[in-house]
Amino acid sequence: MSFDLNMLWWGLIILLFVLSYVGLIVPGIPDAPLMMGGFLVYHFLIDDQSLSWWFWITMGILIVVMVTLDWISGGLAAKKLGGSKGTLIAAPLGVLCFFWLPFGVVLGPFLMCLILELCHKKPFTTAVKVAAGTVVGFISNIVVKIIALTSAKAWFFYLIA
């Protein structure tokens, strides 16, 4: 029985694809770059002909957009609701500080923005509204990224089939 390297590479690709979904809710796991890693493993170690330059350009743009959205989605939502300048920093910082708690990805940005707004002497109801907007921004970002990751992988599988 011989060992087929393609099975090893496909195992790595599937692992990278699965981890890209895990990265949606676990900070520190880069979702979009992991997906791109799977594409690169396929291209360089299995077949360098199936994926067109159009695919690579589109995926490059998608990766940049997704990484950018990670850092600004919650803060922008809070800012639109009257949040302070610091919400752009407080929201992702909340994810990093509280990701280990159950619902920490939601709770962290909410708490950090709530505390920030209260420190800026905003009324409690306004602070809660801004903090809730941050959570809506993060959840919206996750939904958009699930659709983007799934669509990109579907396109990948379509091209290589």
PDB file of C-alpha atoms in Angstrom:
ATOM      1  CA  MET A   1       0.000   0.000   0.000  1.00  0.00           C
ATOM      2  CA  SER A   2       1.582   3.257  -1.082  1.00  0.00           C
ATOM      3  CA  PHE A   3       1.141   6.615   0.563  1.00  0.00           C
ATOM      4  CA  ASP A   4      -0.589   9.141  -1.670  1.00  0.00           C
ATOM      5  CA  LEU A   5       0.672  12.675  -1.057  1.00  0.00           C
ATOM      6  CA  ASN A   6      -2.500  14.116  -2.596  1.00  0.00           C
ATOM      7  CA  MET A   7      -4.466  12.709   0.342  1.00  0.00           C
ATOM      8  CA  LEU A   8      -2.128  14.524   2.733  1.00  0.00           C
ATOM      9  CA  TRP A   9      -2.517  17.797   0.803  1.00  0.00           C
ATOM     10  CA  TRP A  10      -6.312  17.422   0.677  1.00  0.00           C
ATOM     11  CA  GLY A  11      -6.325  16.754   4.424  1.00  0.00           C
ATOM     12  CA  LEU A  12      -4.386  19.987   4.926  1.00  0.00           C
ATOM     13  CA  ILE A  13      -6.734  21.903   2.619  1.00  0.00           C
ATOM     14  CA  ILE A  14      -9.818  20.637   4.482  1.00  0.00           C
ATOM     15  CA  LEU A  15      -8.187  21.487   7.837  1.00  0.00           C
ATOM     16  CA  LEU A  16      -7.435  25.039   6.633  1.00  0.00           C
ATOM     17  CA  PHE A  17     -10.995  25.433   5.342  1.00  0.00           C
ATOM     18  CA  VAL A  18     -12.506  24.219   8.628  1.00  0.00           C
ATOM     19  CA  LEU A  19     -10.196  26.479  10.650  1.00  0.00           C
ATOM     20  CA  SER A  20     -11.285  29.418   8.493  1.00  0.00           C
ATOM     21  CA  TYR A  21     -14.823  28.933   9.864  1.00  0.00           C
ATOM     22  CA  VAL A  22     -13.517  28.539  13.413  1.00  0.00           C
ATOM     23  CA  GLY A  23     -11.725  31.863  12.925  1.00  0.00           C
ATOM     24  CA  LEU A  24     -15.074  33.596  12.568  1.00  0.00           C
ATOM     25  CA  ILE A  25     -15.676  33.277  16.298  1.00  0.00           C
ATOM     26  CA  VAL A  26     -12.214  32.700  17.790  1.00  0.00           C
ATOM     27  CA  PRO A  27      -9.919  35.737  17.762  1.00  0.00           C
ATOM     28  CA  GLY A  28      -6.381  35.039  16.711  1.00  0.00           C
ATOM     29  CA  ILE A  29      -7.426  32.494  14.088  1.00  0.00           C
ATOM     30  CA  PRO A  30      -7.305  34.367  10.784  1.00  0.00           C
ATOM     31  CA  ASP A  31     -10.334  33.131   8.839  1.00  0.00           C
ATOM     32  CA  ALA A  32      -9.748  34.597   5.380  1.00  0.00           C
ATOM     33  CA  PRO A  33      -5.966  33.980   5.273  1.00  0.00           C
ATOM     34  CA  LEU A  34      -6.518  30.341   6.265  1.00  0.00           C
ATOM     35  CA  MET A  35      -8.958  29.907   3.408  1.00  0.00           C
ATOM     36  CA  MET A  36      -6.392  31.450   1.052  1.00  0.00           C
ATOM     37  CA  GLY A  37      -3.823  29.032   2.481  1.00  0.00           C
ATOM     38  CA  GLY A  38      -6.048  26.147   1.389  1.00  0.00           C
ATOM     39  CA  PHE A  39      -6.254  27.581  -2.127  1.00  0.00           C
ATOM     40  CA  LEU A  40      -2.469  28.001  -2.240  1.00  0.00           C
ATOM     41  CA  VAL A  41      -1.847  24.434  -1.043  1.00  0.00           C
ATOM     42  CA  TYR A  42      -4.070  23.183  -3.840  1.00  0.00           C
ATOM     43  CA  HIS A  43      -2.426  25.406  -6.443  1.00  0.00           C
ATOM     44  CA  PHE A  44       1.190  24.679  -5.535  1.00  0.00           C
ATOM     45  CA  LEU A  45       0.973  21.064  -4.389  1.00  0.00           C
ATOM     46  CA  ILE A  46      -1.876  19.485  -6.358  1.00  0.00           C
ATOM     47  CA  ASP A  47      -2.755  21.364  -9.566  1.00  0.00           C
ATOM     48  CA  ASP A  48      -1.448  24.698 -10.761  1.00  0.00           C
ATOM     49  CA  GLN A  49      -3.759  24.898 -13.799  1.00  0.00           C
ATOM     50  CA  SER A  50      -7.344  24.805 -12.444  1.00  0.00           C
ATOM     51  CA  LEU A  51      -7.488  28.228 -10.804  1.00  0.00           C
ATOM     52  CA  SER A  52      -7.438  31.192 -13.176  1.00  0.00           C
ATOM     53  CA  TRP A  53      -5.869  34.576 -12.632  1.00  0.00           C
ATOM     54  CA  TRP A  54      -9.433  35.929 -12.301  1.00  0.00           C
ATOM     55  CA  PHE A  55      -9.954  33.628  -9.320  1.00  0.00           C
ATOM     56  CA  TRP A  56      -6.716  34.809  -7.672  1.00  0.00           C
ATOM     57  CA  ILE A  57      -7.460  38.513  -8.177  1.00  0.00           C
ATOM     58  CA  THR A  58     -10.991  38.107  -6.805  1.00  0.00           C
ATOM     59  CA  MET A  59      -9.763  36.110  -3.805  1.00  0.00           C
ATOM     60  CA  GLY A  60      -7.015  38.649  -3.086  1.00  0.00           C
ATOM     61  CA  ILE A  61      -9.548  41.481  -3.012  1.00  0.00           C
ATOM     62  CA  LEU A  62     -11.945  39.393  -0.914  1.00  0.00           C
ATOM     63  CA  ILE A  63      -9.239  38.605   1.648  1.00  0.00           C
ATOM     64  CA  VAL A  64      -8.281  42.286   2.012  1.00  0.00           C
ATOM     65  CA  VAL A  65     -11.936  43.305   2.420  1.00  0.00           C
ATOM     66  CA  MET A  66     -12.633  40.575   4.987  1.00  0.00           C
ATOM     67  CA  VAL A  67      -9.567  41.370   7.097  1.00  0.00           C
ATOM     68  CA  THR A  68     -10.419  45.079   7.013  1.00  0.00           C
ATOM     69  CA  LEU A  69     -14.025  44.400   8.029  1.00  0.00           C
ATOM     70  CA  ASP A  70     -12.786  42.422  11.032  1.00  0.00           C
ATOM     71  CA  TRP A  71     -11.251  45.501  12.567  1.00  0.00           C
ATOM     72  CA  ILE A  72     -13.840  48.112  11.754  1.00  0.00           C
ATOM     73  CA  SER A  73     -17.296  46.478  11.620  1.00  0.00           C
ATOM     74  CA  GLY A  74     -18.234  46.717  15.295  1.00  0.00           C
ATOM     75  CA  GLY A  75     -16.641  50.106  15.777  1.00  0.00           C
ATOM     76  CA  LEU A  76     -18.309  51.584  12.713  1.00  0.00           C
ATOM     77  CA  ALA A  77     -21.722  50.406  13.850  1.00  0.00           C
ATOM     78  CA  ALA A  78     -21.169  51.970  17.257  1.00  0.00           C
ATOM     79  CA  LYS A  79     -19.835  55.172  15.688  1.00  0.00           C
ATOM     80  CA  LYS A  80     -22.985  55.514  13.562  1.00  0.00           C
ATOM     81  CA  LEU A  81     -25.043  55.328  16.746  1.00  0.00           C
ATOM     82  CA  GLY A  82     -23.148  58.193  18.343  1.00  0.00           C
ATOM     83  CA  GLY A  83     -20.232  56.324  19.869  1.00  0.00           C
ATOM     84  CA  SER A  84     -16.954  57.943  20.815  1.00  0.00           C
ATOM     85  CA  LYS A  85     -13.828  57.805  18.669  1.00  0.00           C
ATOM     86  CA  GLY A  86     -12.499  55.001  20.834  1.00  0.00           C
ATOM     87  CA  THR A  87     -15.217  52.568  19.753  1.00  0.00           C
ATOM     88  CA  LEU A  88     -13.140  51.605  16.716  1.00  0.00           C
ATOM     89  CA  ILE A  89     -10.501  50.350  19.149  1.00  0.00           C
ATOM     90  CA  ALA A  90     -12.708  49.242  22.058  1.00  0.00           C
ATOM     91  CA  ALA A  91     -14.802  46.827  19.998  1.00  0.00           C
ATOM     92  CA  PRO A  92     -11.965  44.606  18.681  1.00  0.00           C
ATOM     93  CA  LEU A  93     -10.170  44.956  22.016  1.00  0.00           C
ATOM     94  CA  GLY A  94     -13.287  43.592  23.701  1.00  0.00           C
ATOM     95  CA  VAL A  95     -13.178  40.532  21.470  1.00  0.00           C
ATOM     96  CA  LEU A  96      -9.522  39.940  22.324  1.00  0.00           C
ATOM     97  CA  CYS A  97     -10.067  40.357  26.066  1.00  0.00           C
ATOM     98  CA  PHE A  98     -13.227  38.269  26.429  1.00  0.00           C
ATOM     99  CA  PHE A  99     -13.084  35.607  23.679  1.00  0.00           C
ATOM    100  CA  TRP A 100     -12.454  32.858  26.241  1.00  0.00           C
ATOM    101  CA  LEU A 101     -15.803  33.453  27.958  1.00  0.00           C
ATOM    102  CA  PRO A 102     -19.019  31.890  26.725  1.00  0.00           C
ATOM    103  CA  PHE A 103     -20.418  34.417  24.247  1.00  0.00           C
ATOM    104  CA  GLY A 104     -17.253  36.492  24.795  1.00  0.00           C
ATOM    105  CA  VAL A 105     -17.136  37.495  21.130  1.00  0.00           C
ATOM    106  CA  VAL A 106     -20.480  39.231  21.680  1.00  0.00           C
ATOM    107  CA  LEU A 107     -20.121  40.153  25.336  1.00  0.00           C
ATOM    108  CA  GLY A 108     -16.592  41.592  25.034  1.00  0.00           C
ATOM    109  CA  PRO A 109     -17.299  44.341  22.494  1.00  0.00           C
ATOM    110  CA  PHE A 110     -20.555  45.166  24.294  1.00  0.00           C
ATOM    111  CA  LEU A 111     -18.840  45.581  27.676  1.00  0.00           C
ATOM    112  CA  MET A 112     -15.828  47.483  26.347  1.00  0.00           C
ATOM    113  CA  CYS A 113     -17.969  49.958  24.402  1.00  0.00           C
ATOM    114  CA  LEU A 114     -20.417  50.336  27.284  1.00  0.00           C
ATOM    115  CA  ILE A 115     -17.570  51.121  29.701  1.00  0.00           C
ATOM    116  CA  LEU A 116     -15.946  53.488  27.197  1.00  0.00           C
ATOM    117  CA  GLU A 117     -19.166  55.410  26.634  1.00  0.00           C
ATOM    118  CA  LEU A 118     -19.872  55.633  30.376  1.00  0.00           C
ATOM    119  CA  CYS A 119     -16.331  56.938  30.913  1.00  0.00           C
ATOM    120  CA  HIS A 120     -17.111  59.625  28.326  1.00  0.00           C
ATOM    121  CA  LYS A 121     -20.068  60.650  30.504  1.00  0.00           C
ATOM    122  CA  LYS A 122     -22.708  59.478  28.025  1.00  0.00           C
ATOM    123  CA  PRO A 123     -26.161  58.697  29.461  1.00  0.00           C
ATOM    124  CA  PHE A 124     -26.607  55.021  30.308  1.00  0.00           C
ATOM    125  CA  THR A 125     -29.275  54.485  27.635  1.00  0.00           C
ATOM    126  CA  THR A 126     -27.034  56.010  24.958  1.00  0.00           C
ATOM    127  CA  ALA A 127     -24.098  53.892  26.134  1.00  0.00           C
ATOM    128  CA  VAL A 128     -26.223  50.731  25.940  1.00  0.00           C
ATOM    129  CA  LYS A 129     -27.455  51.706  22.459  1.00  0.00           C
ATOM    130  CA  VAL A 130     -23.879  52.241  21.236  1.00  0.00           C
ATOM    131  CA  ALA A 131     -22.688  48.981  22.818  1.00  0.00           C
ATOM    132  CA  ALA A 132     -25.601  47.056  21.282  1.00  0.00           C
ATOM    133  CA  GLY A 133     -24.786  48.605  17.908  1.00  0.00           C
ATOM    134  CA  THR A 134     -21.273  47.236  18.244  1.00  0.00           C
ATOM    135  CA  VAL A 135     -22.638  43.743  18.800  1.00  0.00           C
ATOM    136  CA  VAL A 136     -24.943  44.085  15.794  1.00  0.00           C
ATOM    137  CA  GLY A 137     -21.930  45.190  13.738  1.00  0.00           C
ATOM    138  CA  PHE A 138     -19.887  42.156  14.796  1.00  0.00           C
ATOM    139  CA  ILE A 139     -22.722  39.705  14.203  1.00  0.00           C
ATOM    140  CA  SER A 140     -23.445  41.258  10.805  1.00  0.00           C
ATOM    141  CA  ASN A 141     -19.771  40.937   9.945  1.00  0.00           C
ATOM    142  CA  ILE A 142     -19.800  37.247  10.886  1.00  0.00           C
ATOM    143  CA  VAL A 143     -22.876  36.595   8.735  1.00  0.00           C
ATOM    144  CA  VAL A 144     -21.345  38.408   5.758  1.00  0.00           C
ATOM    145  CA  LYS A 145     -18.089  36.505   6.202  1.00  0.00           C
ATOM    146  CA  ILE A 146     -19.870  33.127   6.416  1.00  0.00           C
ATOM    147  CA  ILE A 147     -21.496  33.912   3.080  1.00  0.00           C
ATOM    148  CA  ALA A 148     -18.197  35.139   1.572  1.00  0.00           C
ATOM    149  CA  LEU A 149     -16.151  32.162   2.822  1.00  0.00           C
ATOM    150  CA  THR A 150     -18.757  29.664   1.660  1.00  0.00           C
ATOM    151  CA  SER A 151     -19.154  31.328  -1.738  1.00  0.00           C
ATOM    152  CA  ALA A 152     -15.385  31.450  -2.277  1.00  0.00           C
ATOM    153  CA  LYS A 153     -15.016  27.768  -1.390  1.00  0.00           C
ATOM    154  CA  ALA A 154     -17.980  26.845  -3.597  1.00  0.00           C
ATOM    155  CA  TRP A 155     -16.339  28.682  -6.496  1.00  0.00           C
ATOM    156  CA  PHE A 156     -13.046  26.885  -5.754  1.00  0.00           C
ATOM    157  CA  PHE A 157     -14.724  23.471  -5.790  1.00  0.00           C
ATOM    158  CA  TYR A 158     -16.638  24.370  -8.953  1.00  0.00           C
ATOM    159  CA  LEU A 159     -13.386  25.320 -10.724  1.00  0.00           C
ATOM    160  CA  ILE A 160     -11.508  22.181  -9.732  1.00  0.00           C
ATOM    161  CA  ALA A 161     -14.351  19.718 -10.412  1.00  0.00           C
TER     162      ALA A 161
END
